[in-house]
Coordinates of C-alpha atoms in Angstrom, one line a residue:
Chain A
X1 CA -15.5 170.7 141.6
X2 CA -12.0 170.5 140.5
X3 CA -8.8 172.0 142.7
X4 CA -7.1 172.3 139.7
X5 CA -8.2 172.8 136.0
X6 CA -5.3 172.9 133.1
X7 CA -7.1 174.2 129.9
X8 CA -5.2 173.9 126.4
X9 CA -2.3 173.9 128.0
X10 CA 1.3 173.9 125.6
X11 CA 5.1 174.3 127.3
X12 CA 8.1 174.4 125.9
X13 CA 11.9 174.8 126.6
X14 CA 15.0 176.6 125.0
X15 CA 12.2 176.8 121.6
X16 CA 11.2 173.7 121.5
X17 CA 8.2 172.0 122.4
X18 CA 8.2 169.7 126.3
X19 CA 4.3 169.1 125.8
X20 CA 1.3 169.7 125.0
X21 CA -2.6 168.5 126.1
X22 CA -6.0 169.5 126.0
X23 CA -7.4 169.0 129.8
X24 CA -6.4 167.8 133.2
X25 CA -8.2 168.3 136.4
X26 CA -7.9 167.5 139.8
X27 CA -9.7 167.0 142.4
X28 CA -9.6 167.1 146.6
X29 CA -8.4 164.6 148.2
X30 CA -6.8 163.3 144.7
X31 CA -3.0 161.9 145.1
X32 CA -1.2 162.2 141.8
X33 CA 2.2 160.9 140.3
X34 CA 3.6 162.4 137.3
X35 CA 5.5 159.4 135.5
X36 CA 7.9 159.3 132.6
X37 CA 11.7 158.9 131.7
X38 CA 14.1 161.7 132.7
X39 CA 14.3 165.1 131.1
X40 CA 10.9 164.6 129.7
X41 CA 9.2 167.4 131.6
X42 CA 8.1 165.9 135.2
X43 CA 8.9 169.1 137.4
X44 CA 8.3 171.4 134.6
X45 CA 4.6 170.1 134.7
X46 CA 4.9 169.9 138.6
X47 CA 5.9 173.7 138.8
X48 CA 2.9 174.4 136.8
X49 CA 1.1 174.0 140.0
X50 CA 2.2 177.0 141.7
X51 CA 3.3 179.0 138.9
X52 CA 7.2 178.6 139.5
X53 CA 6.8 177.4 135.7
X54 CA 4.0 179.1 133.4
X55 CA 3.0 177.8 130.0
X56 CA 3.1 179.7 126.9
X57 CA -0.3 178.5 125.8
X58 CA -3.0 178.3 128.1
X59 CA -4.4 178.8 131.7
X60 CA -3.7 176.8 135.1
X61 CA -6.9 177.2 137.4
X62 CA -6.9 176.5 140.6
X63 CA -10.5 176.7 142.5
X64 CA -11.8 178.3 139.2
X65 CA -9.3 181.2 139.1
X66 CA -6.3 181.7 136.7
X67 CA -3.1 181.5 138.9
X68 CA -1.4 184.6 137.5
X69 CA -4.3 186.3 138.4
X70 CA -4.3 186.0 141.9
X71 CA -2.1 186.5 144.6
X72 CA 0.6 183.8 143.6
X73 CA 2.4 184.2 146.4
X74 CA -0.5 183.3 148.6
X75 CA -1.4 180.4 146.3
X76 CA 1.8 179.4 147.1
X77 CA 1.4 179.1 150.8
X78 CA -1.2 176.9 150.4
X79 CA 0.3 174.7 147.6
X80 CA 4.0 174.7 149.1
X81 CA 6.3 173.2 146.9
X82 CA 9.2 170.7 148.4
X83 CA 12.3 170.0 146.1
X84 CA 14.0 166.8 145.4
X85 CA 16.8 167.7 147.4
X86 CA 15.4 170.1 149.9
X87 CA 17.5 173.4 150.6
X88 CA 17.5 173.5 154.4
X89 CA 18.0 177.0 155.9
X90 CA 20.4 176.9 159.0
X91 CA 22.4 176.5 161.4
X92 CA 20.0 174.4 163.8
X93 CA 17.0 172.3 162.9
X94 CA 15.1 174.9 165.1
X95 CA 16.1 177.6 162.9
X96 CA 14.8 175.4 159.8
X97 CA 11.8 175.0 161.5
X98 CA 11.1 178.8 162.7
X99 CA 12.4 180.8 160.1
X100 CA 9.3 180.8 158.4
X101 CA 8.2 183.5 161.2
X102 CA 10.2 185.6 158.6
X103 CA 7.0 185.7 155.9
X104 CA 4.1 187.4 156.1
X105 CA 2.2 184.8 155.3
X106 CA 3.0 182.5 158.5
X107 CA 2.4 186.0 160.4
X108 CA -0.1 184.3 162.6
X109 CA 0.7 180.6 162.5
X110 CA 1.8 179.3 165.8
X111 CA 4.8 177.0 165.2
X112 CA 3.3 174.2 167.6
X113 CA 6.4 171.9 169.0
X114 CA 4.5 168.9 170.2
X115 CA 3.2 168.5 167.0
X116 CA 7.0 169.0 165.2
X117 CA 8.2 166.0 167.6
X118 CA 5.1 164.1 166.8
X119 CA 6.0 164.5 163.8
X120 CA 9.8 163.4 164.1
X121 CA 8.5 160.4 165.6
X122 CA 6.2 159.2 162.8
X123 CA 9.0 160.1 160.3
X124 CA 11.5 158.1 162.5
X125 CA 13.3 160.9 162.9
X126 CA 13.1 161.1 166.9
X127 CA 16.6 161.3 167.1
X128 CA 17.0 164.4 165.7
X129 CA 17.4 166.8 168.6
X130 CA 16.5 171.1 167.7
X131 CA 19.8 171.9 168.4
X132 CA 21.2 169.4 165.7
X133 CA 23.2 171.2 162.8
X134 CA 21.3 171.0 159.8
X135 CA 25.0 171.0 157.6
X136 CA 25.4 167.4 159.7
X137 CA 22.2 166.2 158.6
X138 CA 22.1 163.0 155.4
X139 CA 20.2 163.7 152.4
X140 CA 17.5 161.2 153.5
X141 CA 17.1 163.2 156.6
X142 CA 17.0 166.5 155.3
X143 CA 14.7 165.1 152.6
X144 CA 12.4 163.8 155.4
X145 CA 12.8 167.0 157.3
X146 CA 11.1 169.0 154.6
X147 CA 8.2 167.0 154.4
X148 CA 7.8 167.5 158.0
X149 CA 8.2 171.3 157.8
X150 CA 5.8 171.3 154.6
X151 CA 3.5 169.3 156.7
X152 CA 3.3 171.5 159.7
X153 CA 2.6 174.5 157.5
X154 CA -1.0 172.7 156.8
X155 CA -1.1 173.4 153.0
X156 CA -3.8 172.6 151.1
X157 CA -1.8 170.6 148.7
X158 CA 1.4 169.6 148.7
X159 CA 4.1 169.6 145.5
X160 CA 6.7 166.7 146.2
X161 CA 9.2 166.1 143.5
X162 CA 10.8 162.7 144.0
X163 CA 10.3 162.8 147.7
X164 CA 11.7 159.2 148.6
X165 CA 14.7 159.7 146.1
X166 CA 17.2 160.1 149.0
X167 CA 15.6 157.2 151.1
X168 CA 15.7 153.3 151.6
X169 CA 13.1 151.0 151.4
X170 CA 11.9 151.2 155.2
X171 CA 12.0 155.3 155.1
X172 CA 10.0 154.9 151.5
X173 CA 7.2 152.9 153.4
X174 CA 7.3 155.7 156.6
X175 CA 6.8 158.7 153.9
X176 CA 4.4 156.8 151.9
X177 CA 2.5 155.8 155.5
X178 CA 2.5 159.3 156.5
X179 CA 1.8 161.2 153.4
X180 CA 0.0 159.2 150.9
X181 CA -2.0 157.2 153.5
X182 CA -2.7 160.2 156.0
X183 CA -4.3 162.9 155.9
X184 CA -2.3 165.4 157.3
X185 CA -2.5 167.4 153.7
X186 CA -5.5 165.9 151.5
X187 CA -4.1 166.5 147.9
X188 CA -0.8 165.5 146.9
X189 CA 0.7 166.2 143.5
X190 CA 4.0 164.3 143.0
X191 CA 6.6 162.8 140.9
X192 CA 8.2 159.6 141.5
X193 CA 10.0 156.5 140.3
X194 CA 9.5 154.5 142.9
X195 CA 6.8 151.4 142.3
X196 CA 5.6 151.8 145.9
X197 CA 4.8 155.2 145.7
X198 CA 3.4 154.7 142.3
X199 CA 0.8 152.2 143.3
X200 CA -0.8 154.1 146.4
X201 CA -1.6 157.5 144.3
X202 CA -4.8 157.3 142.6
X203 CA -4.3 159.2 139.8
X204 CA -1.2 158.6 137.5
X205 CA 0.1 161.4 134.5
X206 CA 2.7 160.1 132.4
X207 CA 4.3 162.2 130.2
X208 CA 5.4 160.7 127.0
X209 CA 5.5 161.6 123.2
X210 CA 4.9 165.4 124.4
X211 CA 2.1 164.8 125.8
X212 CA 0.2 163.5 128.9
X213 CA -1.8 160.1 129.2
X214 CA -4.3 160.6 132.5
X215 CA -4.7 157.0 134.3
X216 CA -7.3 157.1 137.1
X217 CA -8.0 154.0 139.6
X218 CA -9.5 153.6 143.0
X219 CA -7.3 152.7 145.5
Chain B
X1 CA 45.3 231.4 152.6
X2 CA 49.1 231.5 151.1
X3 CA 48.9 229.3 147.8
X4 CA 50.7 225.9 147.5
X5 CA 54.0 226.1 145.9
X6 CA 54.2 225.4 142.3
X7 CA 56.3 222.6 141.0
X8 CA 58.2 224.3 138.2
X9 CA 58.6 222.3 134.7
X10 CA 62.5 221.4 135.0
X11 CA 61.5 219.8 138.6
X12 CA 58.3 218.0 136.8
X13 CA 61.2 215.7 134.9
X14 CA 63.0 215.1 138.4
X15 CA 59.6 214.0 139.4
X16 CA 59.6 211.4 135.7
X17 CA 63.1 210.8 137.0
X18 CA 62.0 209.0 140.0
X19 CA 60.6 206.3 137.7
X20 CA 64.1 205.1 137.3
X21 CA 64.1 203.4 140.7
X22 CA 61.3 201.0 139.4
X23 CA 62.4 200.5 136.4
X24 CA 66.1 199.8 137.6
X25 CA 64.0 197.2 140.2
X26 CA 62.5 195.3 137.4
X27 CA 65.1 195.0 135.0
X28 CA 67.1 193.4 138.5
X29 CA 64.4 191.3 139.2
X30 CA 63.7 190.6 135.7
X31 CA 60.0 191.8 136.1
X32 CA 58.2 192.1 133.1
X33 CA 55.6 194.5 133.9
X34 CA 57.0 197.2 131.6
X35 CA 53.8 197.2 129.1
X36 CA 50.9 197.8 131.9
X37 CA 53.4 200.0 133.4
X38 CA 54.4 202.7 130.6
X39 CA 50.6 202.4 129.7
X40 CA 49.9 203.3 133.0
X41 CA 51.8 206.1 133.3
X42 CA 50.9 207.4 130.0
X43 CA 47.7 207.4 130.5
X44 CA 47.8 208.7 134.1
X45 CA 49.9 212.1 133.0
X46 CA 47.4 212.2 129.8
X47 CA 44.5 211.9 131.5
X48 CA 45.5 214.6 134.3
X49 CA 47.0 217.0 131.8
X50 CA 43.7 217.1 130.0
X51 CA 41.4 217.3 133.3
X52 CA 43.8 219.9 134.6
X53 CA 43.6 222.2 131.7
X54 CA 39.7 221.3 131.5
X55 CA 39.6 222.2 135.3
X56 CA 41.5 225.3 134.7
X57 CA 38.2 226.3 132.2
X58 CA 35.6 224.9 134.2
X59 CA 36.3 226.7 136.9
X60 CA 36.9 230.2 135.1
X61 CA 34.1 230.4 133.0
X62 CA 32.1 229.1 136.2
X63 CA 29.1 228.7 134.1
X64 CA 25.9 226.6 136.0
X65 CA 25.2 225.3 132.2
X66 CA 28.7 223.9 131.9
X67 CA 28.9 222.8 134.8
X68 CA 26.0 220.8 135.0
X69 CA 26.8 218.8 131.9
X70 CA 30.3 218.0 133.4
X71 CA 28.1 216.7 136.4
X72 CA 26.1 214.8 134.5
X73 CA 28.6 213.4 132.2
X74 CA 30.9 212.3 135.7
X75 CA 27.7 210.3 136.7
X76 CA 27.5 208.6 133.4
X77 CA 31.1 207.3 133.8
X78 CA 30.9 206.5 136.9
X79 CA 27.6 204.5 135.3
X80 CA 29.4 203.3 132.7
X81 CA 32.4 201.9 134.8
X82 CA 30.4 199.9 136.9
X83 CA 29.4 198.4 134.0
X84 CA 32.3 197.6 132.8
X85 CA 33.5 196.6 135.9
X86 CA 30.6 193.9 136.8
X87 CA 30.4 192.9 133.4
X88 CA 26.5 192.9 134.1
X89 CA 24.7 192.9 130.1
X90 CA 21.5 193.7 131.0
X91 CA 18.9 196.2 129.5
X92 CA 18.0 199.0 131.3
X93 CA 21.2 198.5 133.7
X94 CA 22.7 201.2 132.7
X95 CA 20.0 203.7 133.5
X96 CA 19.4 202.7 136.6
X97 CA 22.6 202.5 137.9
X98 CA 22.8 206.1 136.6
X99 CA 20.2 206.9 138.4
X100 CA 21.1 205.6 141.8
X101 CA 23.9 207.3 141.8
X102 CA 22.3 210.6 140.7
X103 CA 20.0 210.4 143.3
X104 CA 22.6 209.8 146.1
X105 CA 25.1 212.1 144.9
X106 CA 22.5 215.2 144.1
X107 CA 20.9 214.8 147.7
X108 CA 24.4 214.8 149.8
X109 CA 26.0 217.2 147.4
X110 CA 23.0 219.8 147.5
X111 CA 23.3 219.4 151.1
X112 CA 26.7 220.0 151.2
X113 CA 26.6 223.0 149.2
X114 CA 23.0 224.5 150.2
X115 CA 23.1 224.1 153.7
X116 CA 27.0 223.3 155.1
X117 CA 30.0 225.2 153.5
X118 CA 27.3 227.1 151.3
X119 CA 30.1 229.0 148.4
X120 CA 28.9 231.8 146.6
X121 CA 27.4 230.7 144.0
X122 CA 26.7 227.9 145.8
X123 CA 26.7 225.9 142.4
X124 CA 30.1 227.5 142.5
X125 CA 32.3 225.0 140.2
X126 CA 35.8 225.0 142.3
X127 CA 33.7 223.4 145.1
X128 CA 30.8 221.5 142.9
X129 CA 33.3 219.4 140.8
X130 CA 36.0 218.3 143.3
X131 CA 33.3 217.0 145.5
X132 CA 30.6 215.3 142.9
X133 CA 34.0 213.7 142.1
X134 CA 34.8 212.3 145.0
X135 CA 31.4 211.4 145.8
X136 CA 30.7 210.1 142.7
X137 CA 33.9 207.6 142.8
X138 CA 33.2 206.4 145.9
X139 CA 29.4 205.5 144.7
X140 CA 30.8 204.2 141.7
X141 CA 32.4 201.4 143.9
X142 CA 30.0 200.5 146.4
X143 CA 27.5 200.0 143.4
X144 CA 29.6 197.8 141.6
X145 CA 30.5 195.5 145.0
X146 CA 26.6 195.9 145.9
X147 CA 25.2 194.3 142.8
X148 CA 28.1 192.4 141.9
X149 CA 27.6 190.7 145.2
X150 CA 24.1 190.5 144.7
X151 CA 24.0 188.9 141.4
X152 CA 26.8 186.4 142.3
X153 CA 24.9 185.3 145.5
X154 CA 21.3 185.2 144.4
X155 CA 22.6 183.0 141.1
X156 CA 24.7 180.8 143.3
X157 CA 21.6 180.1 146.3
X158 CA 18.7 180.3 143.6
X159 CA 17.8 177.1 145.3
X160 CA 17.4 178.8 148.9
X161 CA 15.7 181.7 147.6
X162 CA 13.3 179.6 146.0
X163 CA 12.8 177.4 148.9
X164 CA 11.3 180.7 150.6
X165 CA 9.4 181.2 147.6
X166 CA 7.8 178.0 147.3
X167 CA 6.8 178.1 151.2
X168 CA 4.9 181.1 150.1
X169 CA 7.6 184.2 150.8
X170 CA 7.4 187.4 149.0
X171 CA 10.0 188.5 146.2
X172 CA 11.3 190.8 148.8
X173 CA 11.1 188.0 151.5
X174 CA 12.7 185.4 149.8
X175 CA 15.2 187.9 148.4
X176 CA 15.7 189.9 151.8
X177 CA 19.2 187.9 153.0
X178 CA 21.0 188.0 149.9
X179 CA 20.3 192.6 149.9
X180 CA 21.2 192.4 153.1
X181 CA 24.2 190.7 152.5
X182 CA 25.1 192.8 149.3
X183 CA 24.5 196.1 151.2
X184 CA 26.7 195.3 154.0
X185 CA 29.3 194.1 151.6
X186 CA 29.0 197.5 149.8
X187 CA 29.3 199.5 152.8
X188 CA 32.1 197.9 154.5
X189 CA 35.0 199.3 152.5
X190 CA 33.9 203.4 153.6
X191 CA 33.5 201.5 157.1
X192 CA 36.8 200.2 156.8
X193 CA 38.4 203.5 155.8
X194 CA 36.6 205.5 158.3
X195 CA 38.1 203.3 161.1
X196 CA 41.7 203.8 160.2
X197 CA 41.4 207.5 158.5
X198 CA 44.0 209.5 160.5
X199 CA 45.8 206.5 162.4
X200 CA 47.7 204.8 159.0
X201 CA 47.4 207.6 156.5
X202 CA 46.3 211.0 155.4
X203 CA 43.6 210.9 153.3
X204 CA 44.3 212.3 149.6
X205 CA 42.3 215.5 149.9
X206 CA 43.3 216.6 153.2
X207 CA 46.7 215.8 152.6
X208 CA 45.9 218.2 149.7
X209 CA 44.1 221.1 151.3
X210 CA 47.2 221.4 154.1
X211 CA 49.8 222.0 151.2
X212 CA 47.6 224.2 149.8
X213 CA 47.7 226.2 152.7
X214 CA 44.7 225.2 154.9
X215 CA 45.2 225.0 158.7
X216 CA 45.2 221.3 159.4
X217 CA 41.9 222.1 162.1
X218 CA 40.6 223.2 158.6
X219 CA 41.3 220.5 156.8
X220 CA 39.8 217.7 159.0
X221 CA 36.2 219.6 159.3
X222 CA 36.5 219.3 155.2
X223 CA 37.8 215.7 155.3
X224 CA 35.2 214.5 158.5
X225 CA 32.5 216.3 156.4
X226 CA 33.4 214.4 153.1
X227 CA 33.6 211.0 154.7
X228 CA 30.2 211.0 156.2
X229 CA 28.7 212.6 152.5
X230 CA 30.6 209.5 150.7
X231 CA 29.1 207.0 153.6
X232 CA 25.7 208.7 153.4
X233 CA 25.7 208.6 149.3
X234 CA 27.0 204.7 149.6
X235 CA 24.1 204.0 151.8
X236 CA 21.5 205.5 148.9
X237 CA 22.8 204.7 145.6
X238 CA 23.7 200.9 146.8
X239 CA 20.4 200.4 148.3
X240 CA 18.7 202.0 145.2
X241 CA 20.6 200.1 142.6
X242 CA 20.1 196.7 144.9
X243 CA 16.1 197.3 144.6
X244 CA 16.3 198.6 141.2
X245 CA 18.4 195.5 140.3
X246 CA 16.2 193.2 141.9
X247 CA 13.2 194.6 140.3
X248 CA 15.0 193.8 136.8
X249 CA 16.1 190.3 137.9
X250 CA 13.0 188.8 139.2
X251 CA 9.8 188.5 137.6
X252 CA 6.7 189.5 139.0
X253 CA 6.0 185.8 139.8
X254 CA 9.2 185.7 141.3
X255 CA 11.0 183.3 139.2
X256 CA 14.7 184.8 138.7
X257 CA 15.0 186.0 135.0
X258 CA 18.1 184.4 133.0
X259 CA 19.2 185.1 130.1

């Protein structure tokens, strides 16, 4: 069964139309790149996921239900969104890390600090002590910080948008090892120029003449 | 209670008279401030003419009709300066900054009149209308520092509150630092003035009640009473018009509305 169904579904911007298409689904375990030149749409489709963006014609599903029907906010939890240039809440990179103790929805989760310096390690980021200032940080860090945090919050899916945009080559492959190739969060819905990142997701969307064009392959 | 004495009319032109020092001052300096200045002045004497004579009936006639309208008409002012003020174009605004400060205002005031100095009537205007006002003024401005803060900062971190939001925060989560931060800002001025009252000045009204006769142990019970009704009223009507702002400014789905 599908994670995510999108039925008839038609967007558009400041009165005009972004896009338009009949049907895309997917499924567990799926990792998806959302393709296509610049100010065509790619995060507006990518917001579609957890409702940050809703279309004017038709219905997102996720596990059979219509989004705005359920609790969004819990959907959102569980499909946690991370930004092309991450907004890192302060001062310290502890404080990043356990300020989401200040939402309901992490009320139980036990922020587990082996596994953030596990983590830190795979995302060559062991230098990065918790008392670091987060306003010292570089964009690549604080890009690869997010994934980390995103990571630890076990998500069903994760939303990336242009996640290696702040990184060089070596950093690209670390990301790509750890979030494409892993399995630390099965389904991955992304968008990204870079040809690396491209090649290891199985399922690509480009947007182009308003509309999507689904390309499947097995990895 | 001996009256205060009356400034007779000749002495109200000594009192124009004094304006000559400024004026001499700019024309020195050559400070061109004459415009805002005589427009000021006009509209100051004006304006004060008309409330005193206004006053003079209100408080006559004492009727609980009349006097209510001139309640509710002070609120809408207020309302309608903070408008102006924050330049917020939003609809519905209006009404619920009028009722934020309603709500605050009506609960300290009937308190004040009900239960603490308690006039006969206690809907009696002389003591109704001075004090709505000065309640009333003093809401006026933390409401317009509350949501003008609030707007400014939410519009200017939409990135940060939506980084709580797509980690799965509530509205109120996600939106809880920048209230916070909007409250305090609106509450620190009364704050601010409490701490000094006394030390660097006299404050207006009890500078008024000792000329007009009151013993000065008097005059502070009025003026420590009237500083913790303003604080208290802040503390509503800027928290009310926060959540009723933040009601109109973010969907349910918690994406911040922009026009």
């Amino acid at each position: 069964m599908s994670l995510f169904s999108f039925n008839k579904i038609y967007v558009e911007k400041n009165n005009s139309i972004l896009f338009s298409f009949d049907q895309l689904n997917i499924y567990p375990g799926d990792k998806v790149v959302i393709i296509g030149l610049s100010g065509i749409g790619k995060t507006t489709l990518l917001k579609l996921f957890n409702g940050m963006e809703f279309p004017q014609k038709g219905e997102v599903l996720y596990k059979g239900e219509n989004i705005f029907n359920k609790n969004l906010f819990l959907l959102r939890r569980n499909v946690i969104f991370v930004e092309q240039e991450p907004f890192l809440n302060g001062p310290t990179v502890k404080d990043f890390f356990y300020y989401i103790k200040n939402f309901s929805a992490y009320k139980n989760f036990l922020i587990d600090e082996k596994e953030i310096f596990n983590l830190l390690k795979l995302f060559s980021l062991d230098y990065i002590s918790f008392d670091r200032k987060i306003d010292s940080l570089s964009g690549g860090e604080k890009q690869r910080l997010a994934l980390i945090r995103a990571i630890l919050l076990k998500p069903e899916v994760l939303l990336l948008d242009e996640p290696t945009s702040a990184l060089d080559k070596k950093n690209t492959e670390v990301v790509i090892n750890n979030i494409l190739k892993s399995n630390f969060v099965n389904t991955i819905i992304s968008v990204s120029h870079n040809l690396s990142w491209i090649k290891n997701c199985n399922v690509e969307i480009e947007i182009a003449k308003k509309t999507i064009n689904i390309q499947k392959r097995d990895l | 209670m001996n009256g205060v004495i009356d400034i007779s009319l000749i002495s109200m032109i000594t009192v124009f008279l004094m304006l000559a020092f400024p004026i001499i001052l700019f024309i020195i300096n050559k400070i061109n401030i004459f415009k805002e200045f005589i427009i000021a002045i006009l509209r100051m004497t004006i304006q004060l003419v008309v409330i005193g004579f206004l006053l003079q009936y209100l408080f006559k006639l004492n009727f609980l009709w009349l006097t209510t309208i001139w309640f509710l008409l002070m609120i809408f002012v207020a309302d309608y300066n903070v408008i102006k003020r924050t330049k917020i174009n939003i609809k519905g605004f209006l009404f619920i900054n009028y009722l934020s400060i309603f709500i605050g205002v009506t609960i300290i005031l009937g308190l004040i009149l009900i239960v603490i100095i308690k006039p006969k009537p206690f809907w009696d205007a002389k003591y109704l209308i001075p004090l709505a006002g000065m309640l009333t003024g003093n809401s006026m401005n933390a409401n317009s520092l509350a949501i003008e803060r609030f707007y400014k900062t939410i519009l200017n971190n939409k990135k940060e509150y939506y980084s709580y939001l797509s980690l799965g925060a509530t509205i109120e989560e996600a939106s809880h630092k920048f209230i916070v931060e909007s409250y305090k800002a609106s509450l620190l001025p009364t704050i601010a003035t409490m701490t000094t009252v006394g030390i660097v000045s006299l404050p207006g009204m009890m500078t008024g009640q000792i000329l007009g006769g009151s013993t000065p142990l008097v005059a502070i019970k009025y003026q420590i009473m009237i500083m913790i009704a303003i604080f208290t009223v802040n503390s509503i009507s800027s928290l009310l018009i926060l959540l009723f702002s933040r009601k109109m400014l973010i969907s349910k789905n918690g994406i911040i509305i922009e026009k």
